[in-house]
N, CA, C and O atoms as CSV, one atom per row, in Angstrom:
chain,resi,resn,atom,element,x,y,z
A,1,SER,N,N,-1.757,10.240,-8.908
A,1,SER,CA,C,-2.183,10.450,-7.648
A,1,SER,C,C,-1.904,12.364,-7.590
A,1,SER,O,O,-1.349,13.294,-8.174
A,2,TYR,N,N,-2.368,12.173,-6.958
A,2,TYR,CA,C,-1.135,14.663,-6.493
A,2,TYR,C,C,0.310,13.891,-7.063
A,2,TYR,O,O,0.876,14.175,-8.118
A,3,ILE,N,N,0.776,12.765,-6.002
A,3,ILE,CA,C,2.790,13.142,-5.713
A,3,ILE,C,C,3.176,12.049,-7.365
A,3,ILE,O,O,4.368,11.976,-7.661
A,4,ALA,N,N,2.200,11.337,-8.246
A,4,ALA,CA,C,2.272,11.155,-8.472
A,4,ALA,C,C,2.575,11.694,-9.956
A,4,ALA,O,O,3.431,11.358,-10.774
A,5,MET,N,N,1.251,12.941,-10.007
A,5,MET,CA,C,2.221,14.204,-11.298
A,5,MET,C,C,2.615,14.978,-10.963
A,5,MET,O,O,2.956,15.912,-11.689
A,6,PHE,N,N,2.817,14.949,-9.161
A,6,PHE,CA,C,3.970,15.921,-8.968
A,6,PHE,C,C,5.336,15.358,-9.377
A,6,PHE,O,O,6.200,16.069,-9.890
A,7,SER,N,N,5.447,14.445,-9.205
A,7,SER,CA,C,6.641,13.039,-9.632
A,7,SER,C,C,6.895,13.178,-11.407
A,7,SER,O,O,7.977,12.811,-11.865
A,8,ARG,N,N,6.037,13.616,-12.136
A,8,ARG,CA,C,6.418,13.542,-13.827
A,8,ARG,C,C,6.655,15.265,-14.271
A,8,ARG,O,O,7.209,15.725,-15.270
A,9,THR,N,N,6.135,15.831,-13.348
A,9,THR,CA,C,6.525,17.635,-13.259
A,9,THR,C,C,7.999,17.929,-13.293
A,9,THR,O,O,8.899,18.413,-13.979
A,10,LEU,N,N,7.519,16.955,-11.361
A,10,LEU,CA,C,9.212,17.306,-11.502
A,10,LEU,C,C,10.953,17.231,-12.205
A,10,LEU,O,O,12.055,17.759,-12.359
A,11,ASN,N,N,9.996,16.043,-12.437
A,11,ASN,CA,C,11.303,14.509,-13.444
A,11,ASN,C,C,10.981,15.761,-14.765
A,11,ASN,O,O,12.075,16.085,-15.226
A,12,VAL,N,N,10.201,16.276,-15.242
A,12,VAL,CA,C,10.471,16.930,-16.552
A,12,VAL,C,C,11.037,18.012,-15.827
A,12,VAL,O,O,12.253,17.826,-15.781
A,13,GLU,N,N,10.644,19.291,-15.110
A,13,GLU,CA,C,11.457,20.009,-15.216
A,13,GLU,C,C,13.151,20.437,-14.715
A,13,GLU,O,O,13.922,21.382,-14.883
A,14,LEU,N,N,13.151,18.921,-13.916
A,14,LEU,CA,C,14.747,18.514,-13.534
A,14,LEU,C,C,15.781,17.947,-14.695
A,14,LEU,O,O,16.969,18.270,-14.724
A,15,ALA,N,N,15.290,17.243,-15.448
A,15,ALA,CA,C,15.511,16.538,-16.977
A,15,ALA,C,C,16.539,17.787,-17.540
A,15,ALA,O,O,17.332,17.175,-18.256
A,16,LYS,N,N,16.878,19.079,-17.569
A,16,LYS,CA,C,18.156,19.082,-17.834
A,16,LYS,C,C,18.678,19.807,-17.168
A,16,LYS,O,O,19.312,20.829,-17.429
A,17,SER,N,N,18.299,19.021,-15.689
A,17,SER,CA,C,20.230,19.632,-15.544
A,17,SER,C,C,20.048,17.752,-14.361
A,17,SER,O,O,19.967,17.489,-13.161
A,18,ASN,N,N,20.070,16.811,-15.901
A,18,ASN,CA,C,20.474,15.820,-15.418
A,18,ASN,C,C,20.253,14.900,-14.080
A,18,ASN,O,O,20.963,14.171,-13.387
A,19,ILE,N,N,18.662,15.398,-14.094
A,19,ILE,CA,C,18.301,14.675,-12.233
A,19,ILE,C,C,16.201,13.831,-12.458
A,19,ILE,O,O,15.017,14.070,-12.220
A,20,HIS,N,N,17.118,12.844,-13.050
A,20,HIS,CA,C,15.902,11.979,-12.023
A,20,HIS,C,C,14.641,11.700,-11.450
A,20,HIS,O,O,14.884,10.641,-10.871
A,21,VAL,N,N,13.301,11.991,-11.204
A,21,VAL,CA,C,13.005,11.714,-10.790
A,21,VAL,C,C,11.979,11.450,-10.862
A,21,VAL,O,O,11.107,11.839,-11.638
A,22,GLN,N,N,11.947,10.313,-9.548
A,22,GLN,CA,C,10.812,8.928,-9.428
A,22,GLN,C,C,10.341,8.720,-8.568
A,22,GLN,O,O,11.099,8.538,-7.615
A,23,CYS,N,N,8.957,8.611,-8.312
A,23,CYS,CA,C,7.578,7.860,-7.373
A,23,CYS,C,C,7.746,6.377,-8.469
A,23,CYS,O,O,7.684,6.025,-9.647
A,24,GLN,N,N,8.053,5.775,-6.774
A,24,GLN,CA,C,7.610,5.001,-6.135
A,24,GLN,C,C,6.075,3.977,-6.586
A,24,GLN,O,O,6.055,4.064,-7.814
A,25,VAL,N,N,5.054,3.243,-6.225
A,25,VAL,CA,C,3.738,2.693,-5.578
A,25,VAL,C,C,4.578,1.213,-5.347
A,25,VAL,O,O,5.381,0.601,-6.052
A,26,PRO,N,N,3.999,0.963,-4.042
A,26,PRO,CA,C,3.692,-0.002,-3.010
A,26,PRO,C,C,2.960,-1.234,-3.099
A,26,PRO,O,O,3.455,-2.078,-2.352
A,27,MET,N,N,1.746,-1.736,-3.877
A,27,MET,CA,C,0.947,-2.369,-2.457
A,27,MET,C,C,1.544,-2.899,-1.560
A,27,MET,O,O,2.494,-2.189,-1.227
A,28,PHE,N,N,1.457,-3.992,-0.868
A,28,PHE,CA,C,1.295,-4.647,0.372
A,28,PHE,C,C,3.043,-5.055,0.372
A,28,PHE,O,O,3.784,-5.680,-0.386
A,29,VAL,N,N,3.192,-4.354,1.602
A,29,VAL,CA,C,4.657,-5.228,1.682
A,29,VAL,C,C,4.158,-5.716,3.078
A,29,VAL,O,O,3.062,-5.302,3.455
A,30,THR,N,N,5.165,-6.912,4.206
A,30,THR,CA,C,5.146,-7.270,4.581
A,30,THR,C,C,5.985,-6.305,5.703
A,30,THR,O,O,7.164,-6.037,5.473
A,31,THR,N,N,5.643,-6.045,6.331
A,31,THR,CA,C,6.045,-5.015,7.574
A,31,THR,C,C,5.671,-4.973,9.027
A,31,THR,O,O,5.116,-6.008,9.396
A,32,LYS,N,N,5.850,-3.911,10.094
A,32,LYS,CA,C,5.210,-3.853,11.141
A,32,LYS,C,C,4.518,-2.854,10.655
A,32,LYS,O,O,3.340,-2.949,10.998
A,33,LEU,N,N,4.680,-2.174,10.173
A,33,LEU,CA,C,3.370,-0.991,10.965
A,33,LEU,C,C,2.512,-1.107,9.393
A,33,LEU,O,O,1.969,-0.028,9.156
A,34,ALA,N,N,2.293,-2.054,8.388
A,34,ALA,CA,C,1.121,-2.789,7.820
A,34,ALA,C,C,0.274,-4.191,8.606
A,34,ALA,O,O,-0.758,-4.838,8.433
A,35,LYS,N,N,1.448,-4.160,9.554
A,35,LYS,CA,C,0.537,-5.625,10.713
A,35,LYS,C,C,0.805,-6.944,9.336
A,35,LYS,O,O,-0.223,-7.621,9.378
A,36,LEU,N,N,1.684,-7.484,8.278
A,36,LEU,CA,C,1.231,-8.284,7.794
A,36,LEU,C,C,3.152,-9.136,8.089
A,36,LEU,O,O,4.285,-8.705,7.875
A,37,LYS,N,N,2.700,-10.247,8.564
A,37,LYS,CA,C,3.778,-11.112,8.146
A,37,LYS,C,C,4.030,-11.891,8.019
A,37,LYS,O,O,4.923,-12.314,8.754
A,38,LYS,N,N,3.281,-13.066,6.626
A,38,LYS,CA,C,3.560,-13.627,5.481
A,38,LYS,C,C,3.088,-12.661,4.652
A,38,LYS,O,O,2.331,-11.694,4.567
A,39,ALA,N,N,3.986,-13.455,3.991
A,39,ALA,CA,C,3.780,-13.139,2.239
A,39,ALA,C,C,3.790,-14.099,1.667
A,39,ALA,O,O,4.331,-15.169,1.942
A,40,SER,N,N,2.748,-13.580,0.193
A,40,SER,CA,C,1.697,-13.995,-0.312
A,40,SER,C,C,2.282,-13.787,-2.246
A,40,SER,O,O,3.404,-13.428,-2.602
A,41,LEU,N,N,1.518,-14.023,-2.839
A,41,LEU,CA,C,1.527,-14.512,-4.425
A,41,LEU,C,C,1.734,-12.260,-4.378
A,41,LEU,O,O,2.678,-11.630,-4.856
A,42,PHE,N,N,0.386,-11.620,-3.586
A,42,PHE,CA,C,0.382,-10.647,-3.666
A,42,PHE,C,C,0.474,-9.530,-2.759
A,42,PHE,O,O,-0.103,-8.453,-2.903
A,43,VAL,N,N,1.458,-9.958,-1.546
A,43,VAL,CA,C,2.400,-9.375,-0.690
A,43,VAL,C,C,3.742,-9.979,-1.102
A,43,VAL,O,O,4.018,-11.123,-1.463
A,44,ALA,N,N,4.726,-8.558,-0.897
A,44,ALA,CA,C,6.386,-8.968,-1.024
A,44,ALA,C,C,7.260,-8.796,0.378
A,44,ALA,O,O,7.373,-7.846,1.153
A,45,THR,N,N,7.695,-9.820,0.365
A,45,THR,CA,C,9.176,-9.380,1.409
A,45,THR,C,C,9.389,-8.171,1.251
A,45,THR,O,O,9.238,-7.578,0.183
A,46,THR,N,N,9.858,-7.554,2.568
A,46,THR,CA,C,10.298,-6.381,2.214
A,46,THR,C,C,11.422,-6.881,1.103
A,46,THR,O,O,11.341,-6.622,-0.098
A,47,GLN,N,N,12.454,-7.622,1.702
A,47,GLN,CA,C,14.830,-8.154,0.966
A,47,GLN,C,C,13.028,-7.969,-1.002
A,47,GLN,O,O,12.585,-6.998,-1.615
A,48,ALA,N,N,12.930,-8.508,-1.031
A,48,ALA,CA,C,11.646,-8.796,-2.168
A,48,ALA,C,C,11.580,-6.876,-3.060
A,48,ALA,O,O,12.117,-6.270,-3.987
A,49,TYR,N,N,10.732,-6.694,-2.173
A,49,TYR,CA,C,10.380,-5.150,-2.235
A,49,TYR,C,C,11.854,-4.331,-3.065
A,49,TYR,O,O,12.111,-3.775,-4.133
A,50,ALA,N,N,12.621,-4.744,-1.622
A,50,ALA,CA,C,13.468,-3.246,-1.619
A,50,ALA,C,C,14.595,-4.041,-3.109
A,50,ALA,O,O,15.012,-3.321,-4.016
A,51,ARG,N,N,14.977,-5.959,-3.034
A,51,ARG,CA,C,15.447,-5.474,-4.452
A,51,ARG,C,C,15.249,-4.938,-5.207
A,51,ARG,O,O,16.133,-4.202,-5.646
A,52,ALA,N,N,13.047,-5.008,-6.260
A,52,ALA,CA,C,13.257,-4.103,-6.952
A,52,ALA,C,C,13.492,-2.879,-7.316
A,52,ALA,O,O,13.904,-2.361,-8.354
A,53,ALA,N,N,13.073,-2.393,-6.017
A,53,ALA,CA,C,12.895,-0.801,-5.837
A,53,ALA,C,C,14.122,-0.708,-6.459
A,53,ALA,O,O,14.168,-0.268,-7.607
A,54,VAL,N,N,15.478,-1.175,-5.679
A,54,VAL,CA,C,16.494,-0.612,-6.488
A,54,VAL,C,C,16.941,-0.688,-7.867
A,54,VAL,O,O,17.754,0.136,-8.285
A,55,ALA,N,N,16.333,-1.899,-8.846
A,55,ALA,CA,C,16.365,-2.501,-10.287
A,55,ALA,C,C,15.756,-1.142,-9.937
A,55,ALA,O,O,16.604,-0.275,-9.732
A,56,ALA,N,N,14.572,-0.785,-9.831
A,56,ALA,CA,C,13.581,-0.180,-11.318
A,56,ALA,C,C,14.167,1.266,-11.004
A,56,ALA,O,O,13.721,2.175,-11.704
A,57,ILE,N,N,15.121,1.594,-10.027
A,57,ILE,CA,C,15.485,3.260,-9.803
A,57,ILE,C,C,16.466,3.890,-11.932
A,57,ILE,O,O,17.134,3.289,-12.774
A,58,GLY,N,N,16.097,4.849,-11.838
A,58,GLY,CA,C,16.426,5.642,-12.653
A,58,GLY,C,C,15.316,5.096,-14.525
A,58,GLY,O,O,15.838,4.875,-15.618
A,59,PHE,N,N,14.231,5.064,-14.282
A,59,PHE,CA,C,14.500,3.878,-15.462
A,59,PHE,C,C,12.733,4.861,-15.832
A,59,PHE,O,O,12.904,5.984,-16.306
A,60,GLU,N,N,11.615,4.538,-15.671
A,60,GLU,CA,C,10.008,5.208,-15.266
A,60,GLU,C,C,9.786,5.928,-14.132
A,60,GLU,O,O,10.045,5.619,-12.969
A,61,THR,N,N,9.204,7.074,-14.640
A,61,THR,CA,C,8.842,8.073,-13.630
A,61,THR,C,C,8.128,8.299,-13.224
A,61,THR,O,O,8.058,9.413,-12.704
A,62,VAL,N,N,6.356,6.786,-13.129
A,62,VAL,CA,C,5.668,6.245,-11.948
A,62,VAL,C,C,6.537,5.003,-12.110
A,62,VAL,O,O,7.442,5.170,-12.928
A,63,VAL,N,N,6.488,3.660,-11.475
A,63,VAL,CA,C,5.795,2.850,-11.553
A,63,VAL,C,C,5.989,1.935,-10.198
A,63,VAL,O,O,6.483,2.281,-9.124
A,64,SER,N,N,5.474,0.725,-10.563
A,64,SER,CA,C,5.574,-0.134,-9.603
A,64,SER,C,C,6.776,-0.866,-9.429
A,64,SER,O,O,7.003,-1.369,-10.529
A,65,PRO,N,N,7.059,-0.970,-9.175
A,65,PRO,CA,C,8.424,-2.372,-9.581
A,65,PRO,C,C,8.275,-3.863,-8.386
A,65,PRO,O,O,8.445,-4.904,-9.021
A,66,TYR,N,N,8.169,-3.962,-7.792
A,66,TYR,CA,C,7.604,-5.372,-8.010
A,66,TYR,C,C,6.416,-5.802,-8.717
A,66,TYR,O,O,5.378,-5.140,-8.733
A,67,TRP,N,N,6.590,-7.038,-9.368
A,67,TRP,CA,C,6.081,-7.500,-10.461
A,67,TRP,C,C,4.704,-7.788,-9.760
A,67,TRP,O,O,3.868,-7.540,-10.629
A,68,SER,N,N,4.016,-8.214,-8.549
A,68,SER,CA,C,2.330,-8.392,-9.043
A,68,SER,C,C,1.891,-7.559,-7.933
A,68,SER,O,O,0.871,-7.992,-7.397
A,69,HIS,N,N,2.327,-6.577,-7.473
A,69,HIS,CA,C,2.299,-5.060,-7.863
A,69,HIS,C,C,1.737,-4.230,-9.095
A,69,HIS,O,O,0.762,-3.487,-9.196
A,70,ALA,N,N,2.367,-4.490,-9.676
A,70,ALA,CA,C,2.551,-3.554,-10.780
A,70,ALA,C,C,1.537,-4.842,-12.192
A,70,ALA,O,O,1.398,-4.401,-13.333
A,71,LEU,N,N,0.968,-6.304,-11.843
A,71,LEU,CA,C,-0.275,-6.696,-11.491
A,71,LEU,C,C,-0.859,-6.268,-11.321
A,71,LEU,O,O,-1.377,-5.961,-12.394
A,72,GLN,N,N,-1.329,-5.892,-10.618
A,72,GLN,CA,C,-2.098,-5.085,-8.980
A,72,GLN,C,C,-3.136,-4.020,-10.276
A,72,GLN,O,O,-4.179,-4.083,-10.927
A,73,ILE,N,N,-1.856,-3.030,-10.002
A,73,ILE,CA,C,-2.407,-2.201,-10.216
A,73,ILE,C,C,-2.376,-1.736,-12.098
A,73,ILE,O,O,-2.720,-0.685,-12.640
A,74,TRP,N,N,-1.782,-3.099,-12.727
A,74,TRP,CA,C,-2.632,-2.632,-14.458
A,74,TRP,C,C,-4.735,-3.313,-13.957
A,74,TRP,O,O,-5.789,-2.849,-14.390
A,75,LEU,N,N,-4.592,-4.091,-13.291
A,75,LEU,CA,C,-5.631,-5.482,-13.530
A,75,LEU,C,C,-6.395,-3.936,-12.888
A,75,LEU,O,O,-6.647,-3.139,-13.792
A,76,LEU,N,N,-6.802,-3.422,-11.355
A,76,LEU,CA,C,-7.189,-1.702,-11.247
A,76,LEU,C,C,-7.148,-1.177,-12.521
A,76,LEU,O,O,-8.123,-1.533,-13.183
A,77,THR,N,N,-6.845,-0.896,-12.751
A,77,THR,CA,C,-6.183,0.721,-14.003
A,77,THR,C,C,-7.653,0.167,-15.235
A,77,THR,O,O,-8.372,0.949,-15.857
A,78,THR,N,N,-7.746,-1.733,-15.277
A,78,THR,CA,C,-7.637,-1.906,-16.319
A,78,THR,C,C,-9.720,-1.903,-15.908
A,78,THR,O,O,-10.363,-1.124,-16.612
A,79,LEU,N,N,-10.349,-2.552,-15.091
A,79,LEU,CA,C,-11.540,-2.959,-14.424
A,79,LEU,C,C,-11.895,-1.310,-14.573
A,79,LEU,O,O,-11.339,-0.213,-14.618
A,80,PRO,N,N,-13.433,-2.038,-14.622
A,80,PRO,CA,C,-14.381,-0.604,-14.170
A,80,PRO,C,C,-14.260,0.333,-13.193
A,80,PRO,O,O,-14.696,-0.156,-12.151
A,81,GLU,N,N,-13.958,1.212,-13.063
A,81,GLU,CA,C,-14.308,2.547,-12.304
A,81,GLU,C,C,-15.447,1.790,-11.138
A,81,GLU,O,O,-14.825,1.329,-10.181
A,82,TRP,N,N,-17.045,1.571,-11.038
A,82,TRP,CA,C,-17.066,1.164,-10.117
A,82,TRP,C,C,-16.660,-0.111,-9.104
A,82,TRP,O,O,-16.586,-0.232,-7.881
A,83,PHE,N,N,-16.424,-1.050,-10.317
A,83,PHE,CA,C,-15.937,-2.333,-9.701
A,83,PHE,C,C,-14.479,-2.286,-8.501
A,83,PHE,O,O,-14.498,-2.577,-7.305
A,84,VAL,N,N,-13.374,-1.841,-9.296
A,84,VAL,CA,C,-12.369,-1.550,-8.468
A,84,VAL,C,C,-12.795,-0.138,-6.998
A,84,VAL,O,O,-12.113,-0.258,-5.980
A,85,ALA,N,N,-13.665,0.829,-7.014
A,85,ALA,CA,C,-14.827,1.328,-6.024
A,85,ALA,C,C,-15.185,0.300,-5.268
A,85,ALA,O,O,-14.276,0.277,-4.438
A,86,LEU,N,N,-16.173,-0.879,-4.913
A,86,LEU,CA,C,-16.752,-1.766,-4.643
A,86,LEU,C,C,-15.732,-2.301,-4.309
A,86,LEU,O,O,-15.005,-1.421,-3.849
A,87,GLY,N,N,-15.242,-3.267,-4.274
A,87,GLY,CA,C,-14.296,-4.017,-4.098
A,87,GLY,C,C,-13.113,-3.193,-3.036
A,87,GLY,O,O,-12.870,-3.442,-1.856
A,88,THR,N,N,-12.372,-1.913,-4.126
A,88,THR,CA,C,-11.048,-1.223,-2.360
A,88,THR,C,C,-12.657,-0.864,-0.899
A,88,THR,O,O,-12.076,-0.712,0.176
A,89,LEU,N,N,-13.815,-0.761,-0.735
A,89,LEU,CA,C,-14.772,-0.495,-0.063
A,89,LEU,C,C,-14.722,-2.026,0.465
A,89,LEU,O,O,-13.917,-2.445,1.298
A,90,HIS,N,N,-15.410,-2.542,0.028
A,90,HIS,CA,C,-15.734,-3.836,0.672
A,90,HIS,C,C,-13.943,-4.288,1.957
A,90,HIS,O,O,-13.714,-4.541,3.139
A,91,MET,N,N,-13.412,-4.174,1.047
A,91,MET,CA,C,-12.205,-4.068,0.960
A,91,MET,C,C,-11.553,-3.840,2.793
A,91,MET,O,O,-11.194,-4.668,3.631
A,92,HIS,N,N,-11.663,-2.008,2.825
A,92,HIS,CA,C,-11.372,-1.103,4.498
A,92,HIS,C,C,-12.576,-1.265,5.273
A,92,HIS,O,O,-12.611,-1.009,6.477
A,93,ALA,N,N,-13.628,-1.712,4.570
A,93,ALA,CA,C,-15.253,-2.232,5.376
A,93,ALA,C,C,-14.288,-2.678,6.398
A,93,ALA,O,O,-13.666,-1.832,7.042
A,94,GLY,N,N,-13.983,-4.884,6.748
A,94,GLY,CA,C,-13.707,-5.707,7.174
A,94,GLY,C,C,-12.051,-5.350,7.646
A,94,GLY,O,O,-11.555,-5.696,8.718
A,95,ILE,N,N,-11.375,-4.599,6.596
A,95,ILE,CA,C,-10.172,-3.787,7.775
A,95,ILE,C,C,-10.474,-3.177,9.321
A,95,ILE,O,O,-10.050,-3.341,10.465
A,96,ARG,N,N,-11.518,-2.337,8.585
A,96,ARG,CA,C,-12.064,-0.741,9.525
A,96,ARG,C,C,-13.421,-2.229,10.736
A,96,ARG,O,O,-13.325,-2.399,11.951
A,97,LYS,N,N,-14.584,-3.057,9.656
A,97,LYS,CA,C,-14.960,-4.020,11.452
A,97,LYS,C,C,-13.378,-4.730,12.385
A,97,LYS,O,O,-13.388,-5.334,13.458
A,98,ALA,N,N,-12.039,-4.346,11.431
A,98,ALA,CA,C,-11.641,-5.750,12.336
A,98,ALA,C,C,-10.883,-5.627,13.368
A,98,ALA,O,O,-10.554,-6.296,14.348
A,99,GLY,N,N,-10.554,-3.976,12.633
A,99,GLY,CA,C,-9.688,-3.091,13.779
A,99,GLY,C,C,-11.400,-2.617,14.971
A,99,GLY,O,O,-11.606,-3.257,16.002
A,100,MET,N,N,-11.992,-1.907,14.690
A,100,MET,CA,C,-13.109,-2.261,15.435
A,100,MET,C,C,-12.825,-2.975,16.660
A,100,MET,O,O,-12.406,-2.648,17.770
A,101,LYS,N,N,-13.280,-4.342,15.963
A,101,LYS,CA,C,-13.638,-5.093,17.064
A,101,LYS,C,C,-11.980,-5.221,17.763
A,101,LYS,O,O,-11.914,-4.781,18.911
A,102,LYS,N,N,-10.884,-5.684,17.276
A,102,LYS,CA,C,-9.972,-4.727,18.664
A,102,LYS,C,C,-10.052,-4.404,19.337
A,102,LYS,O,O,-10.107,-4.950,20.438
A,103,GLU,N,N,-10.144,-2.588,18.894
A,103,GLU,CA,C,-10.371,-1.838,20.252
A,103,GLU,C,C,-11.192,-1.975,21.558
A,103,GLU,O,O,-11.108,-1.581,22.721
A,104,ALA,N,N,-12.430,-3.087,20.437
A,104,ALA,CA,C,-13.692,-2.933,21.298
A,104,ALA,C,C,-13.142,-4.124,22.199
A,104,ALA,O,O,-14.010,-4.169,23.071
A,105,LYS,N,N,-11.969,-5.380,22.590
A,105,LYS,CA,C,-11.776,-6.069,23.747
A,105,LYS,C,C,-10.987,-5.620,24.338
A,105,LYS,O,O,-10.804,-5.819,25.539
A,106,LYS,N,N,-10.062,-4.599,23.306
A,106,LYS,CA,C,-8.774,-3.309,24.485
A,106,LYS,C,C,-9.624,-2.610,25.344
A,106,LYS,O,O,-8.912,-2.136,26.229
A,107,LEU,N,N,-10.543,-2.374,25.485
A,107,LEU,CA,C,-11.676,-1.340,26.101
A,107,LEU,C,C,-12.032,-2.355,27.242
A,107,LEU,O,O,-12.075,-2.038,28.431
A,108,ALA,N,N,-12.394,-4.157,26.536
A,108,ALA,CA,C,-13.346,-4.663,27.544
A,108,ALA,C,C,-12.009,-4.165,29.162
A,108,ALA,O,O,-12.146,-3.373,30.094
A,109,GLU,N,N,-10.431,-5.451,28.627
A,109,GLU,CA,C,-10.313,-5.905,28.485
A,109,GLU,C,C,-9.190,-4.355,30.314
A,109,GLU,O,O,-8.716,-4.300,31.449
A,110,GLU,N,N,-9.542,-3.557,28.964
A,110,GLU,CA,C,-8.131,-2.291,30.399
A,110,GLU,C,C,-10.099,-2.122,31.400
A,110,GLU,O,O,-9.521,-1.804,32.439
A,111,GLN,N,N,-10.703,-2.109,31.566
A,111,GLN,CA,C,-13.001,-1.856,32.178
A,111,GLN,C,C,-12.472,-3.324,32.765
A,111,GLN,O,O,-12.634,-3.054,33.955
A,112,GLN,N,N,-12.135,-4.211,32.773
A,112,GLN,CA,C,-12.420,-5.318,33.425
A,112,GLN,C,C,-10.605,-5.086,34.655
A,112,GLN,O,O,-10.135,-5.893,35.457
A,113,SER,N,N,-10.300,-4.256,34.420
A,113,SER,CA,C,-8.745,-4.893,34.770
A,113,SER,C,C,-8.798,-3.973,36.038
A,113,SER,O,O,-8.217,-4.348,37.057
A,114,GLY,N,N,-9.522,-2.698,36.011
A,114,GLY,CA,C,-10.196,-1.439,36.431
A,114,GLY,C,C,-10.411,-1.486,37.207
A,114,GLY,O,O,-9.834,-0.844,38.084
A,115,LYS,N,N,-11.719,-2.547,37.497
A,115,LYS,CA,C,-12.511,-3.897,38.487
A,115,LYS,C,C,-11.339,-4.134,39.512
A,115,LYS,O,O,-11.138,-3.745,40.663
A,116,LYS,N,N,-10.577,-5.010,38.540
A,116,LYS,CA,C,-10.446,-5.672,39.621
A,116,LYS,C,C,-8.896,-4.467,40.994
A,116,LYS,O,O,-8.750,-4.519,42.216
A,117,ASN,N,N,-8.161,-3.639,39.946
A,117,ASN,CA,C,-7.650,-2.667,40.680
A,117,ASN,C,C,-8.393,-1.997,42.249
A,117,ASN,O,O,-7.829,-1.728,43.310
A,118,THR,N,N,-9.804,-1.885,41.872
A,118,THR,CA,C,-10.376,-1.060,42.177
A,118,THR,C,C,-11.552,-1.886,43.419
A,118,THR,O,O,-12.401,-1.214,44.006
């Protein structure tokens, strides 16, 4: 998308100064921010992703350095766009539903503790 194309263009512009620009595109990695605690076939540990990321420095301009992330991206670019969009919609709808459920639970707990304090 924008960052990938910007990186490609910047790489061409700075090549004459012997500067290589690279855009690394991760998928899911076990981090506190992503709230993913367990690694799996398609979820890299931070250590595994970091090793792959460092090993990829200086090669392709836009790369997904972790092998299963590259496989996922290849698959997503191979499948029909409508199919990928539908799958993405369902994935994000599930994430949103879980987030809304968590928020409702938190609100209910706050209301309960507010009633106990009065």
